[in-house]
PDB file of C-alpha atoms and ligand atoms in Angstrom:
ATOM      1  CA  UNK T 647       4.474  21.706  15.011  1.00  0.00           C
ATOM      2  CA  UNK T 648       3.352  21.318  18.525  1.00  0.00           C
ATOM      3  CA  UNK T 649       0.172  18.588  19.026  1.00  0.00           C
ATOM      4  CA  UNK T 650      -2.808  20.273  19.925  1.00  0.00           C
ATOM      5  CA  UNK T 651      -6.561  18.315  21.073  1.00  0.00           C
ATOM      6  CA  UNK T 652      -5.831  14.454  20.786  1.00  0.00           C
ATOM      7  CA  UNK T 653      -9.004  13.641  17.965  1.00  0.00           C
ATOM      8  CA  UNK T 654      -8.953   9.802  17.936  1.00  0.00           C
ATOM      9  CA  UNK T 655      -7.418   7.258  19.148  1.00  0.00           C
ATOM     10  CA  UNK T 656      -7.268   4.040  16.995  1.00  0.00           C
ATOM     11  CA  UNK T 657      -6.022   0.380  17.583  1.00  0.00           C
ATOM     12  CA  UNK T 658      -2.262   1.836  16.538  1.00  0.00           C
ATOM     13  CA  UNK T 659      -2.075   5.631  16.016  1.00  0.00           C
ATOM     14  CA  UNK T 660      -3.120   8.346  18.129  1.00  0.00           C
ATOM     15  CA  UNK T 661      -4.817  11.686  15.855  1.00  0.00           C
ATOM     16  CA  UNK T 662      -3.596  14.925  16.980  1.00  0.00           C
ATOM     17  CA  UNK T 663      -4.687  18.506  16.031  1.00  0.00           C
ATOM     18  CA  UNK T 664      -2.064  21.303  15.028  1.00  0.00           C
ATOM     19  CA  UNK T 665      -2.103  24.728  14.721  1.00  0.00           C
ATOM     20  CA  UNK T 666      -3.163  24.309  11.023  1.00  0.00           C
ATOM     21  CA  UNK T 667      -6.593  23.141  10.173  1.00  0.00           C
ATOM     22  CA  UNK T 668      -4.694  21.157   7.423  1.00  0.00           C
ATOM     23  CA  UNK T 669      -2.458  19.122   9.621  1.00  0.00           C
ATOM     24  CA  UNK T 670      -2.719  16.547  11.673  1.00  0.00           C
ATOM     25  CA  UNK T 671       0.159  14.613  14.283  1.00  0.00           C
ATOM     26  CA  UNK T 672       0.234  11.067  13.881  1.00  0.00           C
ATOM     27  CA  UNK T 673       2.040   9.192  17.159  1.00  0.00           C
ATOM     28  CA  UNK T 674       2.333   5.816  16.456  1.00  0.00           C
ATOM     29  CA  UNK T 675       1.429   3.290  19.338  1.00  0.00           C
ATOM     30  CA  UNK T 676       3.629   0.097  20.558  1.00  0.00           C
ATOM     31  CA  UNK T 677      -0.396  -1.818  20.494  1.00  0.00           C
ATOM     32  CA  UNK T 678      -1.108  -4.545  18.494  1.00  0.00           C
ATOM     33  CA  UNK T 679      -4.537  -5.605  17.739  1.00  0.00           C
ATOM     34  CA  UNK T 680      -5.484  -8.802  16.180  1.00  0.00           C
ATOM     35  CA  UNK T 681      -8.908 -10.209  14.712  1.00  0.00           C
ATOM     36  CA  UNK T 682     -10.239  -7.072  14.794  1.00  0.00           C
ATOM     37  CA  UNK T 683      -8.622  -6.048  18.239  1.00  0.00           C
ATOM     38  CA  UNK T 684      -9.765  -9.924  20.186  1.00  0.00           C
ATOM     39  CA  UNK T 685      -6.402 -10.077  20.449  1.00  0.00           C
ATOM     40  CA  UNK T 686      -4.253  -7.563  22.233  1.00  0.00           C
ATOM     41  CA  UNK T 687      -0.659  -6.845  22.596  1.00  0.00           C
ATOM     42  CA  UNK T 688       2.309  -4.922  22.643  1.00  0.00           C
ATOM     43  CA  UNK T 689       4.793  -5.146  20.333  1.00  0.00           C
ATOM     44  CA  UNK T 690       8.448  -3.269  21.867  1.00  0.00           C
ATOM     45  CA  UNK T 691       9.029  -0.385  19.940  1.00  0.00           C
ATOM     46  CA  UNK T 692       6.901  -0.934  17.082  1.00  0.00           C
ATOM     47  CA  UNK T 693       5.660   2.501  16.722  1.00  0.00           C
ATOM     48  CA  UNK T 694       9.166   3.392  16.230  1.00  0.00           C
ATOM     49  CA  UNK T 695       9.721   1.405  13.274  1.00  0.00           C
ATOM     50  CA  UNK T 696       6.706   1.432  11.824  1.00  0.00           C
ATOM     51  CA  UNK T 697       6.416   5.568  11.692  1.00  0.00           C
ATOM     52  CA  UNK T 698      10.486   4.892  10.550  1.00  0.00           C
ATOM     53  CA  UNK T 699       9.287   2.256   7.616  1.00  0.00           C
ATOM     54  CA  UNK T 700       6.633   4.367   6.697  1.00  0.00           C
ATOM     55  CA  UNK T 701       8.326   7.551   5.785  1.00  0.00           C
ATOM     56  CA  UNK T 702      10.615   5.426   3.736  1.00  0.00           C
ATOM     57  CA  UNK T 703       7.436   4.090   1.648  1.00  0.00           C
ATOM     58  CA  UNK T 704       5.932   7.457   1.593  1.00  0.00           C
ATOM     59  CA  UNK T 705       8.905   9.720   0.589  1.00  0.00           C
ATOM     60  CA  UNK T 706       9.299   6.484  -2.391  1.00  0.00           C
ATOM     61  CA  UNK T 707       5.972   7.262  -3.354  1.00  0.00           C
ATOM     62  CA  UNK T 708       5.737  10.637  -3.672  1.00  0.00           C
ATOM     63  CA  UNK T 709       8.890  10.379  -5.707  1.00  0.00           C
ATOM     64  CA  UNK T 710       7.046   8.024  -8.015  1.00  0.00           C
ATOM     65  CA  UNK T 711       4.108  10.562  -8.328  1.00  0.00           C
ATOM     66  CA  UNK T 712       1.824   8.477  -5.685  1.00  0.00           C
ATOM     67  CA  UNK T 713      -0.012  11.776  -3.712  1.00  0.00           C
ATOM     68  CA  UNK T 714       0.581  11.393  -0.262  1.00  0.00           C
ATOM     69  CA  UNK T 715      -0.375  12.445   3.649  1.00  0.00           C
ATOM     70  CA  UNK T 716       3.321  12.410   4.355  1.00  0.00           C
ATOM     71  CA  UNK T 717       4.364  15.965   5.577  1.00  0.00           C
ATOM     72  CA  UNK T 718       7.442  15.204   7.447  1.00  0.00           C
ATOM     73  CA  UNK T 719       8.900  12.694  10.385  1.00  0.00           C
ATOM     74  CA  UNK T 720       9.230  15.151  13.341  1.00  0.00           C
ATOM     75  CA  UNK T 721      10.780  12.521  15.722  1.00  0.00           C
ATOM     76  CA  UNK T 722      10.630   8.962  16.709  1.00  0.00           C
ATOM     77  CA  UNK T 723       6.859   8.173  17.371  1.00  0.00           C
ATOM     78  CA  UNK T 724       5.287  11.549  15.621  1.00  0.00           C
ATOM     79  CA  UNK T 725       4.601  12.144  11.741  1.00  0.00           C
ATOM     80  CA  UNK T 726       2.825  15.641  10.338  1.00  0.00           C
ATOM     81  CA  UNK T 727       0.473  14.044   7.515  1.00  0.00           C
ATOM     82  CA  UNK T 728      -2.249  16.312   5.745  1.00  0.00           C
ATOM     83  CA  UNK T 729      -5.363  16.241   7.658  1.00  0.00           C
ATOM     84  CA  UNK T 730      -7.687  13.957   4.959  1.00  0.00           C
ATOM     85  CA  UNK T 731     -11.351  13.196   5.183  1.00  0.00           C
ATOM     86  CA  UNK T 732     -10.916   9.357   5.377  1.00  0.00           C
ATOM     87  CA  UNK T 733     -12.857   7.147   2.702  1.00  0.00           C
ATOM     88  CA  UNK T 734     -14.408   4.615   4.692  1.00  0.00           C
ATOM     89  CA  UNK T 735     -12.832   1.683   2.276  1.00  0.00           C
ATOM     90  CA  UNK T 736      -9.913  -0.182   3.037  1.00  0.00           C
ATOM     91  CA  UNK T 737      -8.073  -0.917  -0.147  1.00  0.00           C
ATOM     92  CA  UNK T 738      -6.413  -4.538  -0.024  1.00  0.00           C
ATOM     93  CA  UNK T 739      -3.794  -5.777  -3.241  1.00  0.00           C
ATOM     94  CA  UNK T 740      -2.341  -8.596  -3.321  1.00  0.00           C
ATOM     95  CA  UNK T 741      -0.085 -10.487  -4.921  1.00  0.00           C
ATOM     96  CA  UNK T 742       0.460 -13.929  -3.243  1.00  0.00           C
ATOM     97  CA  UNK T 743      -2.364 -15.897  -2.266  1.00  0.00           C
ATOM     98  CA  UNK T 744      -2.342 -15.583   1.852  1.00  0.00           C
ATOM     99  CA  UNK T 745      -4.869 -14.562   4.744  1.00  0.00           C
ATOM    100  CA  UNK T 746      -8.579 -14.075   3.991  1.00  0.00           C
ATOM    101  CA  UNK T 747      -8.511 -14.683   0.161  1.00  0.00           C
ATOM    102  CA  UNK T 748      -6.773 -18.240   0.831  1.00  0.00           C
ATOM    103  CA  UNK T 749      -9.922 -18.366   3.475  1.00  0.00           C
ATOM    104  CA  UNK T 750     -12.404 -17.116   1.934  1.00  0.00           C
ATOM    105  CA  UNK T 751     -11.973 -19.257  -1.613  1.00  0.00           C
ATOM    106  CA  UNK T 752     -10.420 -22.051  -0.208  1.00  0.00           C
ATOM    107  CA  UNK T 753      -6.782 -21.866  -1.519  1.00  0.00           C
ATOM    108  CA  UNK T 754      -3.388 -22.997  -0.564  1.00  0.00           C
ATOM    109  CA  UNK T 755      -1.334 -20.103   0.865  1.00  0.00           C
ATOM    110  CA  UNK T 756       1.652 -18.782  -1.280  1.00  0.00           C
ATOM    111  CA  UNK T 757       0.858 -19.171  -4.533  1.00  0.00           C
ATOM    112  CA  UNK T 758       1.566 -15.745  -6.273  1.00  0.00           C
ATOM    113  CA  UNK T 759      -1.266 -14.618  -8.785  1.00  0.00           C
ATOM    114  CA  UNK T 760      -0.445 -14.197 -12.088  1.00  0.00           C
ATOM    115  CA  UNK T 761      -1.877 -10.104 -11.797  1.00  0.00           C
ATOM    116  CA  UNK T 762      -2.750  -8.297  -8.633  1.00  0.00           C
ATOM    117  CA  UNK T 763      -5.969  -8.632  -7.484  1.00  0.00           C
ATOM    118  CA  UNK T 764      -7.763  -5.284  -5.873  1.00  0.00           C
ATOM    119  CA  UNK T 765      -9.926  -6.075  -3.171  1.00  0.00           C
ATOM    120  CA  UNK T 766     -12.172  -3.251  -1.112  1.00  0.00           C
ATOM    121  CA  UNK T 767     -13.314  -3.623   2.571  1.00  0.00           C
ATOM    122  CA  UNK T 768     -15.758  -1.412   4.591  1.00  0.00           C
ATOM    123  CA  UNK T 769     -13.697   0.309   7.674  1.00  0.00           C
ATOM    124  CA  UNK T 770     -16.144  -0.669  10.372  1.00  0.00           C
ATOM    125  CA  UNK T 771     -14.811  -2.096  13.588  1.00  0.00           C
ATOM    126  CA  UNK T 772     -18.739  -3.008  15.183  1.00  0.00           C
ATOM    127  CA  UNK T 773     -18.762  -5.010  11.729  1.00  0.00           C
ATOM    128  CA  UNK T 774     -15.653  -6.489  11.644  1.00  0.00           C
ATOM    129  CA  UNK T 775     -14.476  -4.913   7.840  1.00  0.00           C
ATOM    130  CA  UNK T 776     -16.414  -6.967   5.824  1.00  0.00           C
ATOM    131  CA  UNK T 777     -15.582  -6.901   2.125  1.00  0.00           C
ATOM    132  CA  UNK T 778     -17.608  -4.856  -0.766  1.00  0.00           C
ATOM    133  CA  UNK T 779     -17.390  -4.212  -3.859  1.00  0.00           C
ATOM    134  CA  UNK T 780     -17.466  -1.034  -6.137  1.00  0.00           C
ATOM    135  CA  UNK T 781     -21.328  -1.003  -6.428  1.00  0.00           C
ATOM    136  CA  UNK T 782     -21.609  -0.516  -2.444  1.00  0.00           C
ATOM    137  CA  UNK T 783     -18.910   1.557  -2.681  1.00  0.00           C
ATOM    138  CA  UNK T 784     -20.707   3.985  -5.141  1.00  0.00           C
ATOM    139  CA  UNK T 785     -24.080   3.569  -4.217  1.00  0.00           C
ATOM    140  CA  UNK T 786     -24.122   3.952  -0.843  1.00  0.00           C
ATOM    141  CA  UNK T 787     -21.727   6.902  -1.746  1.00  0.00           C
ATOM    142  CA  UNK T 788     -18.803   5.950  -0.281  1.00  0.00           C
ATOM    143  CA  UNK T 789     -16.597   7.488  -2.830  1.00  0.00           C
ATOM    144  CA  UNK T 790     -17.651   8.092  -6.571  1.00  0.00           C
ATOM    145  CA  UNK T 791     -16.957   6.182  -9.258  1.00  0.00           C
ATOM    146  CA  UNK T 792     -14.405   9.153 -10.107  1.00  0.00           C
ATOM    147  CA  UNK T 793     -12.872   8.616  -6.884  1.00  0.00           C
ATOM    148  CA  UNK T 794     -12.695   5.028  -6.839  1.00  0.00           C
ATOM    149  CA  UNK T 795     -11.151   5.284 -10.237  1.00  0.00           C
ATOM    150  CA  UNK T 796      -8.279   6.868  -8.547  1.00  0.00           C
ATOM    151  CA  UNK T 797      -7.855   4.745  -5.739  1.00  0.00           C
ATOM    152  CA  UNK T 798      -7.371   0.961  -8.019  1.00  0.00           C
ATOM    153  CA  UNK T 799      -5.091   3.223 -10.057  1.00  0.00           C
ATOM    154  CA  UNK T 800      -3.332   4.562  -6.714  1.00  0.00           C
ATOM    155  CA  UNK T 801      -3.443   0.979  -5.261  1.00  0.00           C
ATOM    156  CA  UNK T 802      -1.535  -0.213  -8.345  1.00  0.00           C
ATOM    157  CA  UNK T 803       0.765   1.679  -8.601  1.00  0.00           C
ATOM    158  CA  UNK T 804       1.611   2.021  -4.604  1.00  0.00           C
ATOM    159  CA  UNK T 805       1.511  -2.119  -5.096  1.00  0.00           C
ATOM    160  CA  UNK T 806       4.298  -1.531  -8.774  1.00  0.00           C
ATOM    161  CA  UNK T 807       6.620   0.806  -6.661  1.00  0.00           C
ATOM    162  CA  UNK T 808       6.648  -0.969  -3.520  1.00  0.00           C
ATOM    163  CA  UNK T 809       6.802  -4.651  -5.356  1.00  0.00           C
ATOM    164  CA  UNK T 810      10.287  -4.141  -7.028  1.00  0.00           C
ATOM    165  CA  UNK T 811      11.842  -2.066  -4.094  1.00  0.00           C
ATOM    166  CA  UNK T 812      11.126  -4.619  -1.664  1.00  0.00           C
ATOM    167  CA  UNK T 813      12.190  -7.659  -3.776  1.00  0.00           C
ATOM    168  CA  UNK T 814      15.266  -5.837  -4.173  1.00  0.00           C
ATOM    169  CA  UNK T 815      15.908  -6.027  -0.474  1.00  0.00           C
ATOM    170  CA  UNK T 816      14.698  -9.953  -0.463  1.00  0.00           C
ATOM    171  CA  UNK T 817      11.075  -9.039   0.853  1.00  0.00           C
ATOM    172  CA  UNK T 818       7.928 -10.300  -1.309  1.00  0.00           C
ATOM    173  CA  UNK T 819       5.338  -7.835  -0.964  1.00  0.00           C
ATOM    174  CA  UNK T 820       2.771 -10.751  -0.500  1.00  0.00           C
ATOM    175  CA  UNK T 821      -0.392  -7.755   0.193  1.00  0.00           C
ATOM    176  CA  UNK T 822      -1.021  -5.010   1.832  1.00  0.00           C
ATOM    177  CA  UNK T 823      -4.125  -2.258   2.717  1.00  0.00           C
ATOM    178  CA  UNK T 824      -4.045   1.131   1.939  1.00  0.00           C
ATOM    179  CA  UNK T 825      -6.140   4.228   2.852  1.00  0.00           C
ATOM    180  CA  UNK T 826      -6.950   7.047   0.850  1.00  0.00           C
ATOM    181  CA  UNK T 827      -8.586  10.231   2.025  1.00  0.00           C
ATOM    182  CA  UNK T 828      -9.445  13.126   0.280  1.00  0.00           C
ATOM    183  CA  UNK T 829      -7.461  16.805   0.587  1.00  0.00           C
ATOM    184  CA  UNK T 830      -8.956  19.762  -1.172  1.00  0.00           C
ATOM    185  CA  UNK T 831     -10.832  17.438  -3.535  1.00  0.00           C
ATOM    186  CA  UNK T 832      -7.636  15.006  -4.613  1.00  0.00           C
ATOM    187  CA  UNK T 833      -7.453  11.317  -3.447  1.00  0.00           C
ATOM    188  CA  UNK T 834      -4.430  11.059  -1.542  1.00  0.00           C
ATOM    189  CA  UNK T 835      -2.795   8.169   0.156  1.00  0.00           C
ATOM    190  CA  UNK T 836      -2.942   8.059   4.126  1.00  0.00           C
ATOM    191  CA  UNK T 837      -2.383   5.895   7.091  1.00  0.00           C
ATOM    192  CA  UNK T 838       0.752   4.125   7.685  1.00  0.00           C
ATOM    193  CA  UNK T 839       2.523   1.328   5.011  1.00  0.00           C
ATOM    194  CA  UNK T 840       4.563  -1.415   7.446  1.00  0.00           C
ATOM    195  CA  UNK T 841       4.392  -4.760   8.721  1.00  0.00           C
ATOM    196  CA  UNK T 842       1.106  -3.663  10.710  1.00  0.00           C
ATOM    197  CA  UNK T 843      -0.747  -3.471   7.171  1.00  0.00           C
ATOM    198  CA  UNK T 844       1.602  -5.526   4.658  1.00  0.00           C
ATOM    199  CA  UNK T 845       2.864  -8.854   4.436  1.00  0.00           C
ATOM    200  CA  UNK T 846       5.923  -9.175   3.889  1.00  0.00           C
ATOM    201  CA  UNK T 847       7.899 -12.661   3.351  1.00  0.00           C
ATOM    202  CA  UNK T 848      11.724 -13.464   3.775  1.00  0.00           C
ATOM    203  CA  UNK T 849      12.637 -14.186  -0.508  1.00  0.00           C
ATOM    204  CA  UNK T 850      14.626 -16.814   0.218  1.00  0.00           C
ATOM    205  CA  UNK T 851      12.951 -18.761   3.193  1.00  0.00           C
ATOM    206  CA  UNK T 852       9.709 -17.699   2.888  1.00  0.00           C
ATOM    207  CA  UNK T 853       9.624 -16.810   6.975  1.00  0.00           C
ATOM    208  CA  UNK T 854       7.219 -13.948   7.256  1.00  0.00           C
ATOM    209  CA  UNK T 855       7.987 -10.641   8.413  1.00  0.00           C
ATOM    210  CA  UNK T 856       4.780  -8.705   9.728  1.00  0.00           C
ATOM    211  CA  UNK T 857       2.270  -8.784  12.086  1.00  0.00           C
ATOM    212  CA  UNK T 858       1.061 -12.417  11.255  1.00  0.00           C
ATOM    213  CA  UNK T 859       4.019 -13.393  13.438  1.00  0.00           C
ATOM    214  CA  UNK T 860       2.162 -12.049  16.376  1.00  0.00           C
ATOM    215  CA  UNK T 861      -1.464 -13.231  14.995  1.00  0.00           C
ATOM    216  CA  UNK T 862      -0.246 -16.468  14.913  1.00  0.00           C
ATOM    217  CA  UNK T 863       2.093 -16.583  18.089  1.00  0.00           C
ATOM    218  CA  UNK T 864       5.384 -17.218  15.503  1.00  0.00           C
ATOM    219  CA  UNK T 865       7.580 -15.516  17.933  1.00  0.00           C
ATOM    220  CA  UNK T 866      10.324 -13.221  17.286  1.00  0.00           C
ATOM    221  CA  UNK T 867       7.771 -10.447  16.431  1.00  0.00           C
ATOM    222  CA  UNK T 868      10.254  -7.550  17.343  1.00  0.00           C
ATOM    223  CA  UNK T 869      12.841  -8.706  15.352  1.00  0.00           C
ATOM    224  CA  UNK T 870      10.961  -9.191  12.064  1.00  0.00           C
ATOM    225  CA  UNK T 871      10.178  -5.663  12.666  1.00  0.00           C
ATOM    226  CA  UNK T 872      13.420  -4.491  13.528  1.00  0.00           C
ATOM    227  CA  UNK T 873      15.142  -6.383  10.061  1.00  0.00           C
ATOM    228  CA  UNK T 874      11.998  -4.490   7.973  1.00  0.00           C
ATOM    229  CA  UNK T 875      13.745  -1.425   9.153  1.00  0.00           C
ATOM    230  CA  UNK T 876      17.223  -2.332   8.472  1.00  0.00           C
ATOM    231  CA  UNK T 877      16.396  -3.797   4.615  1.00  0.00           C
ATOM    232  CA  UNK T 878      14.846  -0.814   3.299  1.00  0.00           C
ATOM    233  CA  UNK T 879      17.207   1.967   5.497  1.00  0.00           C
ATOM    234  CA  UNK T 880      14.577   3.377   7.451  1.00  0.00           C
TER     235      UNK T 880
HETATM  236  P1  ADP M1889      -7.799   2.226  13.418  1.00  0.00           P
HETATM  237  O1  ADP M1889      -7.895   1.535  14.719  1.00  0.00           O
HETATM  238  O2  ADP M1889      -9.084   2.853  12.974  1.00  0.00           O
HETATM  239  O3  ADP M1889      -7.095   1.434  12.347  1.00  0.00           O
HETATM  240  P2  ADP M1889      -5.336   3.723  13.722  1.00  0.00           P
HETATM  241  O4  ADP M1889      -4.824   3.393  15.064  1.00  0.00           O
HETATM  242  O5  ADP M1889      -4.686   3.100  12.526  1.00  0.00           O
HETATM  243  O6  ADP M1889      -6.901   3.522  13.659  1.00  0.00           O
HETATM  244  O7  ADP M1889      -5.311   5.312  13.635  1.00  0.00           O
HETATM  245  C1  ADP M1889      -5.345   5.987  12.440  1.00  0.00           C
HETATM  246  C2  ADP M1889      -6.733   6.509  12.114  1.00  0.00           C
HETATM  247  O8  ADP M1889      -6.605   7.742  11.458  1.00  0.00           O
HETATM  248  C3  ADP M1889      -7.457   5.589  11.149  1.00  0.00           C
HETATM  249  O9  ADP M1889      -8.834   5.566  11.461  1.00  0.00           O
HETATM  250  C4  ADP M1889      -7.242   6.264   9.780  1.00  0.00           C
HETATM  251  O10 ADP M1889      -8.309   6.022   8.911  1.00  0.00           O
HETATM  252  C5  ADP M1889      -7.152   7.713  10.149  1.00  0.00           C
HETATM  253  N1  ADP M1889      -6.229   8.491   9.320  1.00  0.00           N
HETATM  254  C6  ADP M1889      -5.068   8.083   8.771  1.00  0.00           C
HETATM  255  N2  ADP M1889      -4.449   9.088   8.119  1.00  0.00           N
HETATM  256  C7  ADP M1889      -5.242  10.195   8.265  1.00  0.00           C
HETATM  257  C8  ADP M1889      -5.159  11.547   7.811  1.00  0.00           C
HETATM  258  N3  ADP M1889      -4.122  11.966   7.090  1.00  0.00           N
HETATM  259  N4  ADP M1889      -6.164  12.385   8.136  1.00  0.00           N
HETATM  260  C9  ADP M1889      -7.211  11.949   8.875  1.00  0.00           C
HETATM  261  N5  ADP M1889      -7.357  10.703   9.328  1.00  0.00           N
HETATM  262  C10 ADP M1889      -6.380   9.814   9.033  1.00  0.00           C
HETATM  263 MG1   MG M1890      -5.277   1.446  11.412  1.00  0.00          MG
END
């Protein structure tokens, strides 16, 4: 499937056209963005691994009945997803406290919660994604209540598959954000699932293993990448 009219360009992924109105080419970028891109980088070969890491997750999914974007991997950097009409709600679960709920409510990082906790964020870059709840979501028609419905029950059970796999492979799945889109009226799962949109923390030392190593100038960003790959055989 050969790209066609580049549609958008984001912070991480480039949007191509196809052939078919139903499919879209995702090439994944080697940018990093930070604080709602104030910081910039690059991270070597991140694209790579996080198109790699993300077929893994999707193909796990799919298996486990999660409807997905997730086409096929056509080569390093490119992925053929379903072309979705993108809620405008970023879905966050979490599992550990960390990052803006430690903030937000004042709490020590790493303590896990005793249930997830589904959070919703409005995609806007001018406004930084500032959190919402299900009321703006529905009023301001967002989504419907049918739709949002489908995306805590999606979220949850992304969060139950992902949760056990990765602890398996000495990762806690601490949070992560997901996007869901819709394709011929179903809520399906979109974006990309990797250590751009997860964190991810070493079982046994706790180290983290995502992109908070480069918002926090940790170092060694590459290679927590790189062993992300490796532990779940992407
Ligand atoms: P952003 O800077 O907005 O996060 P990215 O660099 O992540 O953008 O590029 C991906 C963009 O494409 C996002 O805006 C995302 O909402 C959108 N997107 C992801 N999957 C699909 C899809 N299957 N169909 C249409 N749009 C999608
Ligand atoms: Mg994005």
């Amino acid at each position: 499937m050969e790209a066609r009219e580049l549609l958008y360009e984001g912070k991480a992924k480039k949007l191509f056209a196809t052939a078919d109105p139903d499919r879209l080419l995702q090439f994944f970028k080697d940018d990093a963005t930070a604080f709602n891109a104030k910081k910039r980088g690059t991270i070597v070969d991140k694209g790579i691994l996080n198109n790699a890491i993300s077929e893994v997750f999707f193909r796990l999914l799919e298996n486990a009945g999660v409807p997905t974007h997730f086409v096929r991997r056509l080569d390093d950097r490119h992925m053929l997803v379903k072309r979705l009409e993108i809620v405008p709600v970023e879905m966050v679960v979490r599992n550990v406290i960390a990052g803006s709920l430690a903030k937000r409510l004042g709490l020590e990082e790493g303590r896990p919660l005793p249930e997830p906790i589904v959070e919703f964020f409005y995609k806007s870059d001018p406004l930084d994604d500032p959190m919402i709840n299900e009321w703006h979501v529905r009023v301001l028609k967002m989504a419907t209540q049918a739709e949002i419905d489908r995306m805590v029950e999606l979220t949850l059970r992304t969060n139950a598959v992902l949760q056990p796999f990765l602890a398996e492979r000495g990762i806690v799945l601490v949070d992560m954000k997901l996007e869901f889109g819709r394709f011929h009226g179903e809520i399906v799962l979109g974006d990309e699932i990797c250590p751009d949109t997860c964190r991810f923390w070493d079982s046994s030392s706790g180290e983290k293993m995502d992109k908070d190593r480069f918002r926090r100038d940790l170092g060694k960003v590459e290679e927590a990448y790189q062993e992300i790959a490796r532990r779940v055989g992407a």
